[in-house]
mmCIF file with all atom_site columns, C-alpha atoms in Angstrom:
data_model
loop_
_atom_site.group_PDB
_atom_site.id
_atom_site.type_symbol
_atom_site.label_atom_id
_atom_site.label_alt_id
_atom_site.label_comp_id
_atom_site.label_asym_id
_atom_site.label_entity_id
_atom_site.label_seq_id
_atom_site.pdbx_PDB_ins_code
_atom_site.Cartn_x
_atom_site.Cartn_y
_atom_site.Cartn_z
_atom_site.occupancy
_atom_site.B_iso_or_equiv
_atom_site.pdbx_formal_charge
_atom_site.auth_seq_id
_atom_site.auth_comp_id
_atom_site.auth_asym_id
_atom_site.auth_atom_id
_atom_site.pdbx_PDB_model_num
ATOM 1   C CA . UNK A 1 1   ? -1.014 64.927 -75.956 1.00 94.00 ? 1   UNK A CA 1
ATOM 2   C CA . UNK A 1 2   ? 1.720  64.586 -73.358 1.00 97.00 ? 2   UNK A CA 1
ATOM 3   C CA . UNK A 1 3   ? 3.006  61.075 -72.863 1.00 98.00 ? 3   UNK A CA 1
ATOM 4   C CA . UNK A 1 4   ? 5.612  60.037 -70.319 1.00 98.00 ? 4   UNK A CA 1
ATOM 5   C CA . UNK A 1 5   ? 6.736  56.427 -70.222 1.00 97.00 ? 5   UNK A CA 1
ATOM 6   C CA . UNK A 1 6   ? 8.993  55.212 -67.409 1.00 97.00 ? 6   UNK A CA 1
ATOM 7   C CA . UNK A 1 7   ? 11.085 52.077 -67.445 1.00 97.00 ? 7   UNK A CA 1
ATOM 8   C CA . UNK A 1 8   ? 13.966 50.529 -65.559 1.00 97.00 ? 8   UNK A CA 1
ATOM 9   C CA . UNK A 1 9   ? 12.348 49.742 -62.245 1.00 97.00 ? 9   UNK A CA 1
ATOM 10  C CA . UNK A 1 10  ? 12.821 46.418 -60.526 1.00 97.00 ? 10  UNK A CA 1
ATOM 11  C CA . UNK A 1 11  ? 14.093 44.668 -57.440 1.00 98.00 ? 11  UNK A CA 1
ATOM 12  C CA . UNK A 1 12  ? 17.582 45.143 -56.091 1.00 98.00 ? 12  UNK A CA 1
ATOM 13  C CA . UNK A 1 13  ? 19.444 44.517 -52.873 1.00 98.00 ? 13  UNK A CA 1
ATOM 14  C CA . UNK A 1 14  ? 20.450 47.346 -50.584 1.00 98.00 ? 14  UNK A CA 1
ATOM 15  C CA . UNK A 1 15  ? 23.616 48.985 -51.818 1.00 98.00 ? 15  UNK A CA 1
ATOM 16  C CA . UNK A 1 16  ? 22.798 48.229 -55.424 1.00 98.00 ? 16  UNK A CA 1
ATOM 17  C CA . UNK A 1 17  ? 22.019 50.474 -58.372 1.00 98.00 ? 17  UNK A CA 1
ATOM 18  C CA . UNK A 1 18  ? 19.245 51.021 -60.891 1.00 98.00 ? 18  UNK A CA 1
ATOM 19  C CA . UNK A 1 19  ? 18.729 53.446 -63.743 1.00 98.00 ? 19  UNK A CA 1
ATOM 20  C CA . UNK A 1 20  ? 15.266 54.709 -64.547 1.00 98.00 ? 20  UNK A CA 1
ATOM 21  C CA . UNK A 1 21  ? 14.363 56.180 -67.917 1.00 98.00 ? 21  UNK A CA 1
ATOM 22  C CA . UNK A 1 22  ? 11.483 58.406 -68.956 1.00 98.00 ? 22  UNK A CA 1
ATOM 23  C CA . UNK A 1 23  ? 10.686 58.852 -72.626 1.00 98.00 ? 23  UNK A CA 1
ATOM 24  C CA . UNK A 1 24  ? 8.605  61.944 -73.317 1.00 98.00 ? 24  UNK A CA 1
ATOM 25  C CA . UNK A 1 25  ? 6.433  62.966 -76.253 1.00 97.00 ? 25  UNK A CA 1
ATOM 26  C CA . UNK A 1 26  ? 3.720  65.464 -77.103 1.00 97.00 ? 26  UNK A CA 1
ATOM 27  C CA . UNK A 1 27  ? 5.588  68.605 -76.035 1.00 97.00 ? 27  UNK A CA 1
ATOM 28  C CA . UNK A 1 28  ? 8.909  70.378 -76.541 1.00 96.00 ? 28  UNK A CA 1
ATOM 29  C CA . UNK A 1 29  ? 10.941 68.319 -74.103 1.00 97.00 ? 29  UNK A CA 1
ATOM 30  C CA . UNK A 1 30  ? 14.038 70.530 -74.206 1.00 97.00 ? 30  UNK A CA 1
ATOM 31  C CA . UNK A 1 31  ? 12.049 73.558 -73.001 1.00 97.00 ? 31  UNK A CA 1
ATOM 32  C CA . UNK A 1 32  ? 10.389 72.068 -69.943 1.00 97.00 ? 32  UNK A CA 1
ATOM 33  C CA . UNK A 1 33  ? 11.420 71.276 -66.414 1.00 97.00 ? 33  UNK A CA 1
ATOM 34  C CA . UNK A 1 34  ? 11.324 67.557 -65.742 1.00 98.00 ? 34  UNK A CA 1
ATOM 35  C CA . UNK A 1 35  ? 10.932 65.804 -62.415 1.00 98.00 ? 35  UNK A CA 1
ATOM 36  C CA . UNK A 1 36  ? 11.169 62.479 -60.678 1.00 98.00 ? 36  UNK A CA 1
ATOM 37  C CA . UNK A 1 37  ? 8.729  61.840 -57.851 1.00 98.00 ? 37  UNK A CA 1
ATOM 38  C CA . UNK A 1 38  ? 8.196  58.764 -55.713 1.00 98.00 ? 38  UNK A CA 1
ATOM 39  C CA . UNK A 1 39  ? 5.495  57.387 -53.483 1.00 98.00 ? 39  UNK A CA 1
ATOM 40  C CA . UNK A 1 40  ? 6.092  54.707 -50.906 1.00 96.00 ? 40  UNK A CA 1
ATOM 41  C CA . UNK A 1 41  ? 3.255  52.644 -49.441 1.00 91.00 ? 41  UNK A CA 1
ATOM 42  C CA . UNK A 1 42  ? 1.354  54.652 -46.856 1.00 94.00 ? 42  UNK A CA 1
ATOM 43  C CA . UNK A 1 43  ? 3.321  57.816 -47.550 1.00 96.00 ? 43  UNK A CA 1
ATOM 44  C CA . UNK A 1 44  ? 2.711  60.980 -49.493 1.00 95.00 ? 44  UNK A CA 1
ATOM 45  C CA . UNK A 1 45  ? 4.269  61.467 -52.875 1.00 96.00 ? 45  UNK A CA 1
ATOM 46  C CA . UNK A 1 46  ? 7.568  63.357 -52.696 1.00 97.00 ? 46  UNK A CA 1
ATOM 47  C CA . UNK A 1 47  ? 9.698  65.144 -55.233 1.00 97.00 ? 47  UNK A CA 1
ATOM 48  C CA . UNK A 1 48  ? 13.031 63.386 -55.702 1.00 98.00 ? 48  UNK A CA 1
ATOM 49  C CA . UNK A 1 49  ? 14.868 65.301 -58.421 1.00 98.00 ? 49  UNK A CA 1
ATOM 50  C CA . UNK A 1 50  ? 14.443 68.156 -60.849 1.00 98.00 ? 50  UNK A CA 1
ATOM 51  C CA . UNK A 1 51  ? 16.148 68.789 -64.181 1.00 97.00 ? 51  UNK A CA 1
ATOM 52  C CA . UNK A 1 52  ? 15.751 72.221 -65.714 1.00 96.00 ? 52  UNK A CA 1
ATOM 53  C CA . UNK A 1 53  ? 16.132 73.080 -69.394 1.00 95.00 ? 53  UNK A CA 1
ATOM 54  C CA . UNK A 1 54  ? 19.213 75.101 -68.507 1.00 91.00 ? 54  UNK A CA 1
ATOM 55  C CA . UNK A 1 55  ? 20.934 72.181 -66.833 1.00 92.00 ? 55  UNK A CA 1
ATOM 56  C CA . UNK A 1 56  ? 20.147 72.921 -63.206 1.00 95.00 ? 56  UNK A CA 1
ATOM 57  C CA . UNK A 1 57  ? 19.523 69.871 -61.050 1.00 97.00 ? 57  UNK A CA 1
ATOM 58  C CA . UNK A 1 58  ? 17.953 69.760 -57.609 1.00 97.00 ? 58  UNK A CA 1
ATOM 59  C CA . UNK A 1 59  ? 17.594 66.803 -55.264 1.00 98.00 ? 59  UNK A CA 1
ATOM 60  C CA . UNK A 1 60  ? 15.672 66.066 -52.142 1.00 98.00 ? 60  UNK A CA 1
ATOM 61  C CA . UNK A 1 61  ? 18.010 65.771 -49.192 1.00 97.00 ? 61  UNK A CA 1
ATOM 62  C CA . UNK A 1 62  ? 17.634 62.032 -48.691 1.00 97.00 ? 62  UNK A CA 1
ATOM 63  C CA . UNK A 1 63  ? 19.029 61.175 -52.148 1.00 98.00 ? 63  UNK A CA 1
ATOM 64  C CA . UNK A 1 64  ? 21.802 63.759 -52.503 1.00 98.00 ? 64  UNK A CA 1
ATOM 65  C CA . UNK A 1 65  ? 25.081 62.115 -53.390 1.00 97.00 ? 65  UNK A CA 1
ATOM 66  C CA . UNK A 1 66  ? 23.356 58.852 -54.326 1.00 98.00 ? 66  UNK A CA 1
ATOM 67  C CA . UNK A 1 67  ? 21.018 59.751 -57.201 1.00 98.00 ? 67  UNK A CA 1
ATOM 68  C CA . UNK A 1 68  ? 21.805 61.629 -60.400 1.00 98.00 ? 68  UNK A CA 1
ATOM 69  C CA . UNK A 1 69  ? 19.215 63.068 -62.758 1.00 98.00 ? 69  UNK A CA 1
ATOM 70  C CA . UNK A 1 70  ? 20.131 63.724 -66.373 1.00 98.00 ? 70  UNK A CA 1
ATOM 71  C CA . UNK A 1 71  ? 18.415 64.345 -69.669 1.00 97.00 ? 71  UNK A CA 1
ATOM 72  C CA . UNK A 1 72  ? 19.144 63.767 -73.334 1.00 97.00 ? 72  UNK A CA 1
ATOM 73  C CA . UNK A 1 73  ? 17.176 66.303 -75.325 1.00 96.00 ? 73  UNK A CA 1
ATOM 74  C CA . UNK A 1 74  ? 18.124 64.623 -78.606 1.00 97.00 ? 74  UNK A CA 1
ATOM 75  C CA . UNK A 1 75  ? 16.002 61.607 -77.688 1.00 98.00 ? 75  UNK A CA 1
ATOM 76  C CA . UNK A 1 76  ? 13.483 63.301 -75.373 1.00 98.00 ? 76  UNK A CA 1
ATOM 77  C CA . UNK A 1 77  ? 14.559 61.158 -72.445 1.00 98.00 ? 77  UNK A CA 1
ATOM 78  C CA . UNK A 1 78  ? 15.265 61.830 -68.780 1.00 98.00 ? 78  UNK A CA 1
ATOM 79  C CA . UNK A 1 79  ? 17.177 59.440 -66.554 1.00 98.00 ? 79  UNK A CA 1
ATOM 80  C CA . UNK A 1 80  ? 17.555 58.808 -62.854 1.00 98.00 ? 80  UNK A CA 1
ATOM 81  C CA . UNK A 1 81  ? 20.706 56.940 -61.917 1.00 98.00 ? 81  UNK A CA 1
ATOM 82  C CA . UNK A 1 82  ? 20.196 55.552 -58.424 1.00 98.00 ? 82  UNK A CA 1
ATOM 83  C CA . UNK A 1 83  ? 23.112 54.224 -56.413 1.00 97.00 ? 83  UNK A CA 1
ATOM 84  C CA . UNK A 1 84  ? 23.742 53.038 -52.857 1.00 98.00 ? 84  UNK A CA 1
ATOM 85  C CA . UNK A 1 85  ? 20.088 52.134 -52.710 1.00 98.00 ? 85  UNK A CA 1
ATOM 86  C CA . UNK A 1 86  ? 18.447 51.784 -49.333 1.00 98.00 ? 86  UNK A CA 1
ATOM 87  C CA . UNK A 1 87  ? 15.354 49.888 -48.246 1.00 97.00 ? 87  UNK A CA 1
ATOM 88  C CA . UNK A 1 88  ? 13.666 53.240 -47.675 1.00 97.00 ? 88  UNK A CA 1
ATOM 89  C CA . UNK A 1 89  ? 14.056 54.054 -51.377 1.00 98.00 ? 89  UNK A CA 1
ATOM 90  C CA . UNK A 1 90  ? 11.391 51.457 -52.117 1.00 98.00 ? 90  UNK A CA 1
ATOM 91  C CA . UNK A 1 91  ? 8.537  53.237 -53.902 1.00 98.00 ? 91  UNK A CA 1
ATOM 92  C CA . UNK A 1 92  ? 6.736  53.757 -57.159 1.00 98.00 ? 92  UNK A CA 1
ATOM 93  C CA . UNK A 1 93  ? 8.788  56.276 -59.106 1.00 98.00 ? 93  UNK A CA 1
ATOM 94  C CA . UNK A 1 94  ? 7.012  58.723 -61.389 1.00 98.00 ? 94  UNK A CA 1
ATOM 95  C CA . UNK A 1 95  ? 8.329  60.867 -64.182 1.00 98.00 ? 95  UNK A CA 1
ATOM 96  C CA . UNK A 1 96  ? 6.648  64.276 -64.481 1.00 98.00 ? 96  UNK A CA 1
ATOM 97  C CA . UNK A 1 97  ? 6.832  67.179 -66.897 1.00 98.00 ? 97  UNK A CA 1
ATOM 98  C CA . UNK A 1 98  ? 6.052  70.794 -66.144 1.00 97.00 ? 98  UNK A CA 1
ATOM 99  C CA . UNK A 1 99  ? 2.949  71.845 -68.039 1.00 96.00 ? 99  UNK A CA 1
ATOM 100 C CA . UNK A 1 100 ? 4.419  75.250 -68.740 1.00 94.00 ? 100 UNK A CA 1
ATOM 101 C CA . UNK A 1 101 ? 7.810  76.056 -70.190 1.00 92.00 ? 101 UNK A CA 1
ATOM 102 C CA . UNK A 1 102 ? 7.654  79.412 -68.428 1.00 87.00 ? 102 UNK A CA 1
ATOM 103 C CA . UNK A 1 103 ? 8.941  78.329 -65.020 1.00 86.00 ? 103 UNK A CA 1
ATOM 104 C CA . UNK A 1 104 ? 10.292 75.479 -62.940 1.00 93.00 ? 104 UNK A CA 1
ATOM 105 C CA . UNK A 1 105 ? 8.397  74.913 -59.730 1.00 93.00 ? 105 UNK A CA 1
ATOM 106 C CA . UNK A 1 106 ? 10.290 73.593 -56.742 1.00 94.00 ? 106 UNK A CA 1
ATOM 107 C CA . UNK A 1 107 ? 10.246 69.913 -55.791 1.00 94.00 ? 107 UNK A CA 1
ATOM 108 C CA . UNK A 1 108 ? 7.800  70.637 -52.993 1.00 93.00 ? 108 UNK A CA 1
ATOM 109 C CA . UNK A 1 109 ? 5.368  72.608 -55.155 1.00 93.00 ? 109 UNK A CA 1
ATOM 110 C CA . UNK A 1 110 ? 5.664  71.050 -58.613 1.00 91.00 ? 110 UNK A CA 1
ATOM 111 C CA . UNK A 1 111 ? 3.063  68.356 -58.091 1.00 90.00 ? 111 UNK A CA 1
ATOM 112 C CA . UNK A 1 112 ? 0.267  70.780 -58.917 1.00 92.00 ? 112 UNK A CA 1
ATOM 113 C CA . UNK A 1 113 ? 1.832  71.906 -62.185 1.00 94.00 ? 113 UNK A CA 1
ATOM 114 C CA . UNK A 1 114 ? 2.938  68.731 -63.961 1.00 96.00 ? 114 UNK A CA 1
ATOM 115 C CA . UNK A 1 115 ? 1.757  65.915 -66.157 1.00 97.00 ? 115 UNK A CA 1
ATOM 116 C CA . UNK A 1 116 ? 2.487  62.395 -64.922 1.00 97.00 ? 116 UNK A CA 1
ATOM 117 C CA . UNK A 1 117 ? 3.792  59.122 -66.207 1.00 97.00 ? 117 UNK A CA 1
ATOM 118 C CA . UNK A 1 118 ? 2.332  55.814 -65.096 1.00 97.00 ? 118 UNK A CA 1
ATOM 119 C CA . UNK A 1 119 ? 5.114  55.012 -62.648 1.00 97.00 ? 119 UNK A CA 1
ATOM 120 C CA . UNK A 1 120 ? 7.618  52.207 -62.230 1.00 98.00 ? 120 UNK A CA 1
ATOM 121 C CA . UNK A 1 121 ? 8.139  50.132 -59.100 1.00 98.00 ? 121 UNK A CA 1
ATOM 122 C CA . UNK A 1 122 ? 11.499 50.108 -57.348 1.00 98.00 ? 122 UNK A CA 1
ATOM 123 C CA . UNK A 1 123 ? 11.926 47.586 -54.545 1.00 98.00 ? 123 UNK A CA 1
ATOM 124 C CA . UNK A 1 124 ? 15.064 47.509 -52.408 1.00 98.00 ? 124 UNK A CA 1
ATOM 125 C CA . UNK A 1 125 ? 15.547 44.553 -50.095 1.00 98.00 ? 125 UNK A CA 1
ATOM 126 C CA . UNK A 1 126 ? 17.929 44.172 -47.170 1.00 95.00 ? 126 UNK A CA 1
#
């Protein structure tokens, strides 16, 4: 079955950096769209970044220029390099994998079509 295991979360001061990792198993990683989502306390979950099998990346507006999503298909791992972190980036970050290799849903629609990791907490303090 699909397994997604995130790591790399933690506490950092505003302006700092963190790198999240997501190790995937149970499906053909290189063929599927992969996503990072986040959910802050009291807020809805939002799509943060998308990585397509063909190399396309998409970001939500609030993280453009600060976050970079990448993937290493040789080790079935996706990364999220986060820089210039802000207090408002504080959230639980989730790795997600598209259930189907047939298409990549947008960041706003993908939540209905993915399998989820357990999440990793990122806390940014001022």
